[in-house]
Amino acid sequence: MIRNDPEPGGEGVMLAFQEWQELGLSATPLLPAEIAGVRVHLKCENLQPIGAFKIRGAWWALSHVDGENVVAVSSGNHAQGVAWAAREMGKRATIVMPRDAPRVKLDNTRALGAEIVLYDRPGEDRDEVAARVIEQRGGTLVHAFGDPRVIEGQGTAGLEAQAQLRSRTGRRPSRFIVCCGGGGLAAGLALACPNTAIHVVEPEGWDMVGQAIARGEIVHASPDAPATICDALQPTATKPVNLAVLHGRAEPGVTVTDDEVRAAQRWAFSNLRLVVEPGGAAALAAALAGKVPLDEDTVIMLTGGNADPDRFARMLAS
């Protein structure tokens, strides 16, 4: 069954945030740092129990699913979020994942009790694979970024960061710099903090959200899109619900190279003692490369920490 929820909204984000707090679910640190002489703030969603912000949207979406079976598509972080939420709620999760997903993400998803259905990337459409799974087995699709409840759940990170910054400085965030795959987090932040600028950051050649925001229509990735180390940021297109929230609301998107992402990973490890996966470091990469404006109320989202240990070690040593 495909979800057919109402449009996401700021009230939904607030309700999700209130429940998140009441249930005592994980709040992540907002760490101060200095970039190019400017004091900024880093929202460390890489320190979530599953290592990524995706736990927020998955939990909120599954809390609105009546059935026992849920299906998701993911390269790894949404997979772990759905698997975690399904385990907590007594549901069965089936996750459609690419064969080339990092081993750590595949292993962690299985360890959380989910069944994995693999597909080839490129070559197969993951949404079509998920639709076949639902047709054959039944279940409710919880999309990684195009589900209204997922968007609202991701927005709780924005309300949390806003409360933390207000407690520290008495001010609200001026801008969020956001790692962007399909636009679920960016849309959630836009709903949560409508007076805060949203800067989406994507890998070079995979800026489907940035292009869609600029054109006002869905843009699909080129069949010969370049390889990227940001496995978490490779959806072939955003969804109408995400574009509806972001178009006319978000700032022009920017892209980062693999080398800039690696430099950001090294910076986070050296300066903050944090492990950040490539896709989770894209926003930081844009800030360090001078591609986005910074001020003392800027919040940079570190969105994931599920780095392959061997690749991470090689990256640090290179």
PDB file of C-alpha atoms in Angstrom, residues 30-42 165 168-169 171 174 294-300:
ATOM      1  CA  LEU A  30      24.825  21.424  18.819  1.00  0.00           C
ATOM      2  CA  LEU A  31      28.570  22.001  18.848  1.00  0.00           C
ATOM      3  CA  PRO A  32      30.298  25.380  18.358  1.00  0.00           C
ATOM      4  CA  ALA A  33      33.098  25.581  15.810  1.00  0.00           C
ATOM      5  CA  GLU A  34      35.037  28.195  13.869  1.00  0.00           C
ATOM      6  CA  ILE A  35      35.210  28.220  10.077  1.00  0.00           C
ATOM      7  CA  ALA A  36      37.022  30.968   8.178  1.00  0.00           C
ATOM      8  CA  GLY A  37      37.072  33.078  11.312  1.00  0.00           C
ATOM      9  CA  VAL A  38      33.324  32.763  11.871  1.00  0.00           C
ATOM     10  CA  ARG A  39      31.820  30.985  14.864  1.00  0.00           C
ATOM     11  CA  VAL A  40      29.149  28.560  13.619  1.00  0.00           C
ATOM     12  CA  HIS A  41      27.178  25.650  15.066  1.00  0.00           C
ATOM     13  CA  LEU A  42      27.201  21.985  14.011  1.00  0.00           C
ATOM     14  CA  LEU A 165      20.803  27.858  19.906  1.00  0.00           C
ATOM     15  CA  ARG A 168      22.998  29.380  24.135  1.00  0.00           C
ATOM     16  CA  THR A 169      22.683  32.780  22.440  1.00  0.00           C
ATOM     17  CA  ARG A 171      18.790  33.941  18.957  1.00  0.00           C
ATOM     18  CA  SER A 174      19.839  32.422  10.511  1.00  0.00           C
ATOM     19  CA  LEU A 294      28.302  31.922   7.184  1.00  0.00           C
ATOM     20  CA  ASP A 295      27.466  33.978  10.232  1.00  0.00           C
ATOM     21  CA  GLU A 296      27.355  33.414  13.972  1.00  0.00           C
ATOM     22  CA  ASP A 297      23.848  31.928  13.807  1.00  0.00           C
ATOM     23  CA  THR A 298      24.554  29.428  11.016  1.00  0.00           C
ATOM     24  CA  VAL A 299      23.687  25.785  11.750  1.00  0.00           C
ATOM     25  CA  ILE A 300      25.483  23.146   9.678  1.00  0.00           C
TER      26      ILE A 300
END
